[in-house]
Each structure stands twice: as C-alpha cells, then as structure tokens.
XYZ file of C-alpha atoms in Angstrom:
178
model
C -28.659 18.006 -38.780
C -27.607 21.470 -36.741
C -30.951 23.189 -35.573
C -30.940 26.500 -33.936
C -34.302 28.757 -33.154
C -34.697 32.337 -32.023
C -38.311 34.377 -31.670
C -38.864 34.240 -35.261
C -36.505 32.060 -37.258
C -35.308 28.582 -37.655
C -31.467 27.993 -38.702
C -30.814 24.765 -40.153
C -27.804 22.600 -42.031
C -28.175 23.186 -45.942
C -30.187 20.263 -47.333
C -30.238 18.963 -51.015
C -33.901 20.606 -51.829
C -31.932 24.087 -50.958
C -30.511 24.357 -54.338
C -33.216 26.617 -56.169
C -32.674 29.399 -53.350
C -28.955 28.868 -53.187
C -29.057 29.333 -56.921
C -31.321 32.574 -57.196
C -29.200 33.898 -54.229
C -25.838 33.380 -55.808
C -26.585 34.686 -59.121
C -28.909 37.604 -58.235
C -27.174 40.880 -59.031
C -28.056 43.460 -56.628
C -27.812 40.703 -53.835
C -24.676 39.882 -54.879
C -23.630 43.531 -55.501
C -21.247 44.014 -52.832
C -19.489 40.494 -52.858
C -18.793 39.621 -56.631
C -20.090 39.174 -60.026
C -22.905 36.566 -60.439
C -21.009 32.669 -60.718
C -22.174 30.521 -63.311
C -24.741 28.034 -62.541
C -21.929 25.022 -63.272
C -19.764 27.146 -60.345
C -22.858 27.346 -57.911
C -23.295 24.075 -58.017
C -19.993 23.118 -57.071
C -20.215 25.032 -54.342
C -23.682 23.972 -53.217
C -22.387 20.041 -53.377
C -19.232 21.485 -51.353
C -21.074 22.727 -48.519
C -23.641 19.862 -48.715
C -21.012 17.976 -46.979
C -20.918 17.388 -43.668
C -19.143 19.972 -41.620
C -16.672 19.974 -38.843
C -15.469 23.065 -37.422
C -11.493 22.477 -37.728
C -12.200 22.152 -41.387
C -11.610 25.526 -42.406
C -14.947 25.151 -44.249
C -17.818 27.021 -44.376
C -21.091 26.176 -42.226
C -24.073 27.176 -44.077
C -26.978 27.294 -42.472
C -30.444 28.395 -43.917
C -32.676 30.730 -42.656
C -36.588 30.298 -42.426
C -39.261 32.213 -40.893
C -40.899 30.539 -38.250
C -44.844 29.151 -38.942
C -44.120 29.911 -42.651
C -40.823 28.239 -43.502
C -40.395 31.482 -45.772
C -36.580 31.723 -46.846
C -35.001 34.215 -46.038
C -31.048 33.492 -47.006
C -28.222 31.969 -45.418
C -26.137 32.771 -42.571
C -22.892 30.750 -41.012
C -19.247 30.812 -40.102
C -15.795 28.894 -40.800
C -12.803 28.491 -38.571
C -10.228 30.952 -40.002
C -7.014 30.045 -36.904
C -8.128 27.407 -34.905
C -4.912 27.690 -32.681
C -5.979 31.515 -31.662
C -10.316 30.941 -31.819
C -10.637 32.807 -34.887
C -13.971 32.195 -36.569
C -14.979 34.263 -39.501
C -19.051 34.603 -39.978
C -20.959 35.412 -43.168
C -24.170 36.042 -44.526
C -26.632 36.652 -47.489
C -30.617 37.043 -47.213
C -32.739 37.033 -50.088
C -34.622 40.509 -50.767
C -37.689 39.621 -48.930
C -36.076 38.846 -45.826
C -33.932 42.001 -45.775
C -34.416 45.472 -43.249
C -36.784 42.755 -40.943
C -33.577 42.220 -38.616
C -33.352 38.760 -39.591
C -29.779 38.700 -40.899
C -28.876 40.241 -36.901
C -31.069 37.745 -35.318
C -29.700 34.913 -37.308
C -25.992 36.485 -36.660
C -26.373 36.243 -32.942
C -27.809 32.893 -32.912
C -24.795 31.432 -34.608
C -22.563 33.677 -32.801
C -24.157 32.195 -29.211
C -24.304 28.488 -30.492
C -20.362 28.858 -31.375
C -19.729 30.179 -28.300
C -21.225 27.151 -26.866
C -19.853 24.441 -29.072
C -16.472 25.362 -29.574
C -13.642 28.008 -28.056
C -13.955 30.759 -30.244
C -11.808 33.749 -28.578
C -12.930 36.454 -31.878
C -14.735 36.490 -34.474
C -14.623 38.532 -37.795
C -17.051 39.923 -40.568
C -15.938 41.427 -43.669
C -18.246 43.749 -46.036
C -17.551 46.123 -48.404
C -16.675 49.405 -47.085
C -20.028 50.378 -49.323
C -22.109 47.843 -48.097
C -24.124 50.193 -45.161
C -26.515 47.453 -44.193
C -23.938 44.631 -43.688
C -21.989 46.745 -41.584
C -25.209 48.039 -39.541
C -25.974 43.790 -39.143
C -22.063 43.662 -37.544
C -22.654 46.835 -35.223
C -25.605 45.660 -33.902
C -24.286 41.884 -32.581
C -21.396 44.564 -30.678
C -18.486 43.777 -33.620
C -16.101 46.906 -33.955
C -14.507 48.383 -36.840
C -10.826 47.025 -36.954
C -10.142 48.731 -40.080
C -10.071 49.194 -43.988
C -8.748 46.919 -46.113
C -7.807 49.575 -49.228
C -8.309 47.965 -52.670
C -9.151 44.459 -51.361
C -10.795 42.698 -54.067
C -12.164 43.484 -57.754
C -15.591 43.073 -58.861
C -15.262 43.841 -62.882
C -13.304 47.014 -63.366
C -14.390 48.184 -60.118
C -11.656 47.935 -56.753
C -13.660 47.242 -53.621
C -12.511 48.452 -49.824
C -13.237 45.719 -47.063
C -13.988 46.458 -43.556
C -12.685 44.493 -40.885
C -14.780 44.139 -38.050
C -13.921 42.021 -34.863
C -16.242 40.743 -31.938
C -14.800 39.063 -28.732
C -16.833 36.453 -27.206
C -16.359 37.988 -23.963
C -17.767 41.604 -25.686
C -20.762 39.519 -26.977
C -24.313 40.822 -25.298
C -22.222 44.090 -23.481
C-alpha cells in the first residue's frame, strides 16, 4: 500500500472501506460541477472496483490516492495521476476534494506530494492537468505547483446541453519547485 505524508496530510492507495466517500464525491453536484453530470451509483461502483486494483504506472490507469488530514483521518478527497505516453514521460494528474477540505490548500499540498513522489519513482519528463476553463480554483491548485497554461481546448466536452472549454496546463519536472 503507497503512503505519502506532507505537514498536514496523509495520501494513501484507495482501500475497500473508501466506497461511501468515493460515492458522495462522485455523485455530488456542485463537486462534480465542472467535470460531468453525477454517474449512477451502478457506474461508481465500477469504477471504484476498477481502481481498487492494484496499480502499475505503465498501465495507463489511474492512481487514486485518498487524502486524510493528519491526527484526524478527516477526508478530504482524492488526488492521483496516470501515465498518458510512457515513451515521452507524460503523466496526467487529477483531483477532487470533498467540500470540507476545499480553500485549506490541501488539494496543492496533496498535488505536490504526488508530483515529488513521481518524480522519484518513475521518469516523468511533463506532466498535465486539465480543468474547465470555468473552474477558477482548479486552475489556481495547477498555478501554484508552477504548471503553465498551454492552452484552450474550445468546446472540449459536454456536460448536458452545456459545451465546456478545457485548459491545458503543463509542468516540467525540471520547472518543479522554481
């Protein structure tokens, strides 16, 4: 099981018991209002059992890893990454905090954590976050591990009738810390 600790939070592989938080995350609306339309609990699951899996980093899979608050094992979300081009050290890093743990800086401690461990495990020459072009505090999470705006994505997915602009940011391992 992957541990990693900063000042204030514990990052660990998703465990079984997770599935009430990955739940409420995945079908709460406003949490979910920049990504996509709630899932159906039958959908969630799939995807919970998915990523229960044991993960190895040329998989193209997702790692998730949870996020607790240190001396109260309060959970906060889930943060991780996924090889996108193994061949060029493209990794691709995501995450999602539940409404307590958000505007604390958790989600941009949690970010750099993974961002250092990968670093460390594995040759990662870039890595990328996407958010909606709308989605201020995601983007503010990206800026403040040093990613830069790479560009706009025009019309890149649909949540209901609604078309949604992604921005592309990019971080170079060298760039990370600067």
């Amino acid at each position: 099981m992957l541990e990693l600790y900063t000042d204030r939070l514990r990052l660990r592989s998703l465990r079984a018991d997770d599935w009430d938080n990955f739940l409420m995350l995945h079908q709460d609306p406003i949490i979910n209002q920049f990504v996509r339309r709630p899932l159906e609990e039958s959908v969630i699951f799939a995807k919970f059992e998915y990523r229960l899996a044991p993960w190895q980093y040329e998989s193209g899979d997702w790692l998730t890893l949870v996020i607790e608050e240190i001396g109260t094992d309060m959970f906060i979300g889930y943060t991780g990454l996924y090889c996108v081009n193994h061949d060029c050290g493209h990794a691709e890093v995501g995450y999602m905090l539940a409404n307590e743990g958000q505007g604390k800086g958790y989600a941009t401690e949690g970010l750099k954590a993974v961002i250092d461990w990968a670093c460390l495990s594995f040759q990662v020459h870039k890595f990328i976050g996407l958010c909606a072009k709308d989605n201020i505090a995601s983007a503010k999470v990206l800026e403040k591990n040093g990613f830069q705006l790479e560009g706009v994505l025009r019309d890149n997915y649909k949540i209901d009738d609604t078309w949604i602009d992604d921005c592309t940011y990019g971080l170079l391992s060298h760039e990370r810390g600067e």
